[in-house]
Tab-separated table of C-alpha atoms in Angstrom:
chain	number	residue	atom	x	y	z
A	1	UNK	CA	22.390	-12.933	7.578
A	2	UNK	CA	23.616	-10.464	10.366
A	3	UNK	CA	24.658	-8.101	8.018
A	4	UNK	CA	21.339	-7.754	5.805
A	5	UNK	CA	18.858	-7.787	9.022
A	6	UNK	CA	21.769	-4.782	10.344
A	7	UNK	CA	21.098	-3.008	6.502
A	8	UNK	CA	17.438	-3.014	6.998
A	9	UNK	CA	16.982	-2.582	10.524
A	10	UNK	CA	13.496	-2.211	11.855
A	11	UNK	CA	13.776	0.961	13.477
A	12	UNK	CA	15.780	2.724	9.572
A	13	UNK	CA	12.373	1.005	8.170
A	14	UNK	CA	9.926	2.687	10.307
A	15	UNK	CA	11.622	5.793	9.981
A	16	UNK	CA	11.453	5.857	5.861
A	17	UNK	CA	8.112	4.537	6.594
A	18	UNK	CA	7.216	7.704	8.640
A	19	UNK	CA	8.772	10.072	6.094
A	20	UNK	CA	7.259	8.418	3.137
A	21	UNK	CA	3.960	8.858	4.874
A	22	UNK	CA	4.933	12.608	6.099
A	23	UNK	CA	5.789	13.966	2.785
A	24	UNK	CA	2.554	12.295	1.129
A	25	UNK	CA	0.289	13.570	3.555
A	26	UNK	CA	1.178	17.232	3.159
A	27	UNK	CA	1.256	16.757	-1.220
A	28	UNK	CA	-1.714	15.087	-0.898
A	29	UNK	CA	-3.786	17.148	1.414
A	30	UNK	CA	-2.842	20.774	0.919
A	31	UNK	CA	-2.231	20.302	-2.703
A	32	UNK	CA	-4.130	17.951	-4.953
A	33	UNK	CA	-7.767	19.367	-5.577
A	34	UNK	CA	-10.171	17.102	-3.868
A	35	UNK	CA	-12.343	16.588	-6.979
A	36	UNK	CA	-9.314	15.296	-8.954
A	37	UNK	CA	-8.411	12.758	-6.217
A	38	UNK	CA	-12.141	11.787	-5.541
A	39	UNK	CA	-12.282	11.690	-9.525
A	40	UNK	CA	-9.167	9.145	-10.003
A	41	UNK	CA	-10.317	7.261	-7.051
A	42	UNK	CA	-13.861	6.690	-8.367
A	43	UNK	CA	-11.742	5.661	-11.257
A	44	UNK	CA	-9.692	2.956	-9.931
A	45	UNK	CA	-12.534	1.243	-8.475
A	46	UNK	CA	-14.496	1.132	-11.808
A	47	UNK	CA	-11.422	-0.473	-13.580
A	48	UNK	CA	-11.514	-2.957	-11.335
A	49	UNK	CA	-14.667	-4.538	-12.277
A	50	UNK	CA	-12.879	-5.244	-15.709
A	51	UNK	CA	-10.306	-7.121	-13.565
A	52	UNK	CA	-12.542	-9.842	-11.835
A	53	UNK	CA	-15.883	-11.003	-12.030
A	54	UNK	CA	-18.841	-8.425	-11.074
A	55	UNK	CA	-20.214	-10.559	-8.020
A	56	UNK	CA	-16.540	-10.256	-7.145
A	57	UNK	CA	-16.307	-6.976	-7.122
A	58	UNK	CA	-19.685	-6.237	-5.784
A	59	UNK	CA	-18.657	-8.348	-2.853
A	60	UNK	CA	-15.726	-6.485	-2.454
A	61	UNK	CA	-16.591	-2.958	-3.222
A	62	UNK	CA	-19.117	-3.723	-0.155
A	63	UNK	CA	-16.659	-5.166	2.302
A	64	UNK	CA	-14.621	-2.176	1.318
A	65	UNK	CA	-17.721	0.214	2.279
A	66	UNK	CA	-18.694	-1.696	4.915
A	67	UNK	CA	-14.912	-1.389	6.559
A	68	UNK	CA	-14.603	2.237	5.944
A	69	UNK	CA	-17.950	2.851	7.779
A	70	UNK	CA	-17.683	0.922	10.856
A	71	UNK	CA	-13.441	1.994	11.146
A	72	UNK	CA	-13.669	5.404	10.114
A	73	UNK	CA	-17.559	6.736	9.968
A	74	UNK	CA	-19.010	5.440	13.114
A	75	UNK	CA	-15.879	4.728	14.914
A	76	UNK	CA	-15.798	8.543	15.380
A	77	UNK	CA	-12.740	9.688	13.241
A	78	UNK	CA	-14.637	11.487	10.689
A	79	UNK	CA	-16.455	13.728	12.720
A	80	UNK	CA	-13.095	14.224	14.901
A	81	UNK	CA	-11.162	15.315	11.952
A	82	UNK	CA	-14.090	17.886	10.923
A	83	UNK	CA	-14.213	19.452	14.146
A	84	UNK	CA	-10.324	19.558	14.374
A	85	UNK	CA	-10.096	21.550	11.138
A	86	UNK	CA	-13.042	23.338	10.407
A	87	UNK	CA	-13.599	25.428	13.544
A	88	UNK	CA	-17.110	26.453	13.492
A	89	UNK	CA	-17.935	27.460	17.497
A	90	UNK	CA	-15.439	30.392	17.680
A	91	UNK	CA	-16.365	33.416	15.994
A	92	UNK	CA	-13.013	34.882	15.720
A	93	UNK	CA	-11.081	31.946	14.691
A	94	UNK	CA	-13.587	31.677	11.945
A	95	UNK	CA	-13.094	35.079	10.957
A	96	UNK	CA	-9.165	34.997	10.778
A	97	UNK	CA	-9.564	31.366	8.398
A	98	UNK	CA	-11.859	34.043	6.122
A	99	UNK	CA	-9.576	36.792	5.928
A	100	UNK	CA	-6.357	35.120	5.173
A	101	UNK	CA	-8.592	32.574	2.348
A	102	UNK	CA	-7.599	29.783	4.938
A	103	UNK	CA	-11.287	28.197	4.871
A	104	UNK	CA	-11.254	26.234	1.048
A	105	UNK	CA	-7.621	25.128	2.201
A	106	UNK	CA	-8.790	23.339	5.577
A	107	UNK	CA	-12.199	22.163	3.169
A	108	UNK	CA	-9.827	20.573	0.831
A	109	UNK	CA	-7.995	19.006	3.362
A	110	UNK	CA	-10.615	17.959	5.437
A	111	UNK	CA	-11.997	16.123	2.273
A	112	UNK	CA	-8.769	15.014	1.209
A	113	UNK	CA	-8.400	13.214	4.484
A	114	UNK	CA	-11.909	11.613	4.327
A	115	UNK	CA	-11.057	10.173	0.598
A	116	UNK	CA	-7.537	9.115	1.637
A	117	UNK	CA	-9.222	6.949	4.440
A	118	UNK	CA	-11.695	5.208	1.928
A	119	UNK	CA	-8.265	5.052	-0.193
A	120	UNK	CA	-6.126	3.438	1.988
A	121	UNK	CA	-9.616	0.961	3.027
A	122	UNK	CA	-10.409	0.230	-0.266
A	123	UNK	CA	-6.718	-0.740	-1.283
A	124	UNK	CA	-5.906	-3.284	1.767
A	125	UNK	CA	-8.980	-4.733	1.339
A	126	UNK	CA	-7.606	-5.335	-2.812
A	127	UNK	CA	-4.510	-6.208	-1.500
A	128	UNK	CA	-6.477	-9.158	0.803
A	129	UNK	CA	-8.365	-10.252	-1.788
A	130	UNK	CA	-5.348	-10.841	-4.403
A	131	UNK	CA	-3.309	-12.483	-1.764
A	132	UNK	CA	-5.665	-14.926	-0.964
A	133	UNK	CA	-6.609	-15.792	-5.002
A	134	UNK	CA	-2.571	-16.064	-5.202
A	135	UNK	CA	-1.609	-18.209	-2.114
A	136	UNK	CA	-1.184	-21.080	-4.564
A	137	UNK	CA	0.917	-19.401	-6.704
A	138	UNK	CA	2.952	-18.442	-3.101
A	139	UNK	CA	3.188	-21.777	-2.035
A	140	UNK	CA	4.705	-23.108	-5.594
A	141	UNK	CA	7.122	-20.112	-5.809
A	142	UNK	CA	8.179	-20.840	-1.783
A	143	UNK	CA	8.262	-24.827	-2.766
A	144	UNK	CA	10.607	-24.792	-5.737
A	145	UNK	CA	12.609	-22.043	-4.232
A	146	UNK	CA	13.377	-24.515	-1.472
A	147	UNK	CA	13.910	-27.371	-3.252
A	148	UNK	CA	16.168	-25.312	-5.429
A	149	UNK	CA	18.430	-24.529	-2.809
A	150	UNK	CA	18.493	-28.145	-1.565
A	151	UNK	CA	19.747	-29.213	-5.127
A	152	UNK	CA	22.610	-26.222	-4.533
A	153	UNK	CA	23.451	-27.619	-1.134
A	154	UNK	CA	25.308	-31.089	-2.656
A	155	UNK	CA	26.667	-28.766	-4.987
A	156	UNK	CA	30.324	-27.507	-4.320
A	157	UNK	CA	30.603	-24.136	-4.873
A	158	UNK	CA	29.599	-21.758	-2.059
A	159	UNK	CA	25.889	-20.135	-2.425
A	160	UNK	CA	26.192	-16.671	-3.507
A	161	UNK	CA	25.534	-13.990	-0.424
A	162	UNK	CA	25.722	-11.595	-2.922
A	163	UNK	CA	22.620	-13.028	-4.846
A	164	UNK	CA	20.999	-13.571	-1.833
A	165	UNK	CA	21.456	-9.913	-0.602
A	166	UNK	CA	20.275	-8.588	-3.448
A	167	UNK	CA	16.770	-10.535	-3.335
A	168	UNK	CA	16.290	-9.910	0.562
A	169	UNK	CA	16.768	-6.397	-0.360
A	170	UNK	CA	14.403	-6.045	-3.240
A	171	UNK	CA	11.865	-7.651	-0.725
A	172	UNK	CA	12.320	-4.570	1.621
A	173	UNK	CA	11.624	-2.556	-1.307
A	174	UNK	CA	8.421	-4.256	-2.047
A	175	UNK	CA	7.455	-3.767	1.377
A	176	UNK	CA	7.975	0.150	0.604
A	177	UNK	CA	6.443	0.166	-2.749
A	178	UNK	CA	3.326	-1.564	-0.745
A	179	UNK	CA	3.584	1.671	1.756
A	180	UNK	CA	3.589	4.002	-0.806
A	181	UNK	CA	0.918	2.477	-2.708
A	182	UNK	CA	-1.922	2.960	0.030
A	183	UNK	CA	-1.027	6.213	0.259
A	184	UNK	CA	0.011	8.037	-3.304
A	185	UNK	CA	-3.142	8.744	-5.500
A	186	UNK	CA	-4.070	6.420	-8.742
A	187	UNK	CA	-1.638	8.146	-11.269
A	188	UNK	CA	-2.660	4.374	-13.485
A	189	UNK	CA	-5.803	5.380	-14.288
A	190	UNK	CA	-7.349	2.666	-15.604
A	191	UNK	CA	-4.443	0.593	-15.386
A	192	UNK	CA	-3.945	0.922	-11.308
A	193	UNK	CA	-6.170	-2.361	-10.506
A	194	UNK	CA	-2.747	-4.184	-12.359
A	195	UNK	CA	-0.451	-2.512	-9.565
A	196	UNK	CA	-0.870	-4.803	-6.530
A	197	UNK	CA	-1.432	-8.048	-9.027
A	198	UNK	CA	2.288	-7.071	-10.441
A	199	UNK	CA	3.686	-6.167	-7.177
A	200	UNK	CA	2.579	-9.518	-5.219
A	201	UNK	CA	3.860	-11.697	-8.447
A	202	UNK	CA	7.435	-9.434	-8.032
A	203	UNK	CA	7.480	-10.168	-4.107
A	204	UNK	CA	6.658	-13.779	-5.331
A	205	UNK	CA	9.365	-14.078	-7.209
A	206	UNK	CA	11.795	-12.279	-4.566
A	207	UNK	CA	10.576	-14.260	-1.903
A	208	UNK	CA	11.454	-17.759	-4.324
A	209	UNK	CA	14.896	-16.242	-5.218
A	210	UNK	CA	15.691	-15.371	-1.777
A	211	UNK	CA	15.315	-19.130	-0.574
A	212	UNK	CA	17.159	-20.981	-3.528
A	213	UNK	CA	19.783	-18.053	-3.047
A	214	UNK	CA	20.291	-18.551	0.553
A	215	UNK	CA	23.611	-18.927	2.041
A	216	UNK	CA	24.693	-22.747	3.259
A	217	UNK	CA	26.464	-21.726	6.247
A	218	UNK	CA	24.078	-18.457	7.902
């Protein structure tokens, strides 16, 4: 057990955590047209309503608005970034943006920012939501998985660390692929309501794995 909390260490997580979310941040904002990602974001909420039941997803589409405008509108972060990035008091830094074209680039990533922020609202909110229709599921995965490895401790072969490394791992990389989803933009289309449903049944199934698989002697 030493040996897999030593292979993913919390400080080597945070730090792919922090370049995941570096590297995204400067695609996303400096490159993807603002348009296209308000476009495929406007998207992904629509397919949702196909997903669950419309007063589900009125309810939720509100909570999501709701969130984004007391943590990010009225909270004071919107109007913080705009006045970070879009100089408009001093004349001359103004005027340099306008020479060297720099003005659409600081629009688009002003805007950028602002949609992210409704992205990465909207998406934990999902996230929530699924979680809490699934904590049955959870709880039956996490039950048999135990009792599982209670049948395989009267057994007398040794429990494989090997198996049991290998699903503690892939539960690290769910906890990435979660990262990375509330930050990359919906390349699903009209599939990417399907994401976190697929991704909580996979860490499901890790999480049931990892128990049955776990060693006797720690």
């Amino acid at each position: 057990m030493s040996e897999l909390i030593k292979d993913h260490g919390v400080s080597k997580l945070l730090s792919l955590f922090l370049l995941i979310f570096t590297v995204s941040i400067l695609v996303i904002l400096t490159a993807m047209p603002s348009s296209l990602f308000q476009k495929e974001m406007e998207t992904e909420v629509k397919a949702l309503s196909v997903l669950i039941s419309e007063n589900q997803w009125l309810v939720l589409t509100h909570e999501v608005e709701s969130n984004y405008t007391q943590s990010y509108v009225r909270s004071g972060l919107h109007q913080a970034v705009e006045d970070a990035l879009l100089p408009s008091s001093d004349y001359k830094i103004k005027k340099i943006i306008d020479n060297f074209k720099g003005e659409f680039i600081l629009n688009r990533v002003v805007n950028n920012l602002h949609i992210l922020s409704y992205q990465m609202v909207y998406r934990l909110s999902m996230m929530k939501f699924w979680v809490w229709i699934m904590l049955p599921f959870f709880f039956a995965l996490i039950y048999d998985g135990y009792m599982v490895r209670k049948i395989r401790m009267y057994e007398p072969r040794q429990i494989s660390i090997k198996g049991s490394r290998i699903w503690t791992r892939s539960i690290v990389y769910m906890l990435v692929f979660t990262f990375c989803y509330l930050l990359i933009p919906n390349f699903l289309g009209q599939k990417a309501p399907w994401y976190p449903v697929l991704m909580l049944l996979l860490t499901g199934l890790a999480l049931r794995n990892t128990i049955s698989n776990f060693m006797k002697v720690a």
